[in-house]
C-alpha positions as a Markdown table, in Angstrom:
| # | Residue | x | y | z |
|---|---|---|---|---|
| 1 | Unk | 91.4 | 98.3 | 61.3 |
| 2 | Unk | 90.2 | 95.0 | 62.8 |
| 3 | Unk | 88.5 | 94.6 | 66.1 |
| 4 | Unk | 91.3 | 93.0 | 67.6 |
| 5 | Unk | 94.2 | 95.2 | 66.5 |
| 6 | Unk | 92.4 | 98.1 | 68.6 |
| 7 | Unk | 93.0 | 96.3 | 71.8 |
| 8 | Unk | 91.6 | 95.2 | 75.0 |
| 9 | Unk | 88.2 | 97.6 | 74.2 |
| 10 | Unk | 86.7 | 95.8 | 71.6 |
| 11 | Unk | 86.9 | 92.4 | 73.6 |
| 12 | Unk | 83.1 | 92.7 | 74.4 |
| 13 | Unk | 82.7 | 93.0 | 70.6 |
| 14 | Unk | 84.4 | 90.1 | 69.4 |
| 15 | Unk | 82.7 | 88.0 | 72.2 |
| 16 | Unk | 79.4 | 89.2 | 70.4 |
| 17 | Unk | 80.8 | 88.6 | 67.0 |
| 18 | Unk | 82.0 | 85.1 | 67.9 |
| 19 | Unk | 79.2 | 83.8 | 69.7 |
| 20 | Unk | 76.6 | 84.9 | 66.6 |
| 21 | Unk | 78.9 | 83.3 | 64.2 |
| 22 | Unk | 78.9 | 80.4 | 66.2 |
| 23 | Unk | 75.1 | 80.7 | 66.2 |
| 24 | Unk | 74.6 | 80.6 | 62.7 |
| 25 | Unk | 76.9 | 77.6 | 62.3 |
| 26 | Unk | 75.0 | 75.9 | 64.8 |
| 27 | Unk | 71.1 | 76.2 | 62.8 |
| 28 | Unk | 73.0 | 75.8 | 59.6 |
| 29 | Unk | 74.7 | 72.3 | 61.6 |
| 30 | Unk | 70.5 | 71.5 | 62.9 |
| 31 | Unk | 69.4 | 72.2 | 59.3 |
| 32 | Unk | 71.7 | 69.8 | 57.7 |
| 33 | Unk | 71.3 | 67.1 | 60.9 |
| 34 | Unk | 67.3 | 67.4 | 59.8 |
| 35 | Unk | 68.2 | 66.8 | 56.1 |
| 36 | Unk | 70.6 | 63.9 | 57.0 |
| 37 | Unk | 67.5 | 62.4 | 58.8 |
| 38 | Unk | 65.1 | 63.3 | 56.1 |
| 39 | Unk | 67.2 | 61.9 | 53.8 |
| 40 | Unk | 67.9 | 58.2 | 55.9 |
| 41 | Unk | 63.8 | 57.9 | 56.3 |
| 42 | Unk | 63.4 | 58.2 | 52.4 |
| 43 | Unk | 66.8 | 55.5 | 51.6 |
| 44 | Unk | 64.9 | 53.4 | 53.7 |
| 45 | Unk | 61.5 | 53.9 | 52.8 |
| 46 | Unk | 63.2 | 52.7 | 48.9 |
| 47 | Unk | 64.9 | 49.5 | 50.2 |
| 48 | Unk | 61.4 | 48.6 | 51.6 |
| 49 | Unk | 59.4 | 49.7 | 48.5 |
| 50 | Unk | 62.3 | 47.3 | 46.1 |
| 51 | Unk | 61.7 | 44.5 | 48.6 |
| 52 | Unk | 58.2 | 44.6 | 48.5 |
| 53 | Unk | 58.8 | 44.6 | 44.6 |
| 54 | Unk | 61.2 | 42.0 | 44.0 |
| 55 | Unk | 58.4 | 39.5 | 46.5 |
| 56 | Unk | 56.1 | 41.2 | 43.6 |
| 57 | Unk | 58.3 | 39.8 | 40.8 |
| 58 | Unk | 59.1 | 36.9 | 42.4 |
| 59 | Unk | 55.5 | 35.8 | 43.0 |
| 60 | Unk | 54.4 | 36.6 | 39.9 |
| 61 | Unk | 57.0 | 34.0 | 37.7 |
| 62 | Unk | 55.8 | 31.2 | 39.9 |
């Protein structure tokens, strides 16, 4: 039977259920924010590495 079929005396329970699922969501929601970041540093770290090379290219037909 689930917690909150058996009433008023398991609300103490579900709290503690609820509040580590919402824990886990949250590093899993940290983990992805770091990734997200991660992942904008090396997009533009590439746009500044095709820059430099198209000045390379550009440089080298005159």
């Amino acid at each position: 039977m689930a917690l909150f079929q058996q009433g008023d005396s398991t609300i103490a329970a579900r709290k503690k259920l609820l509040i580590e699922q919402w824990r886990k969501l949250y590093e899993k929601q940290e983990a992805m924010k770091r990734t997200i970041e991660r992942l904008d540093y090396k997009i533009k770290r590439h746009d500044t590495l095709a820059i430099g090379k198209k000045h390379e290219l550009k440089d080298t037909k005159d």
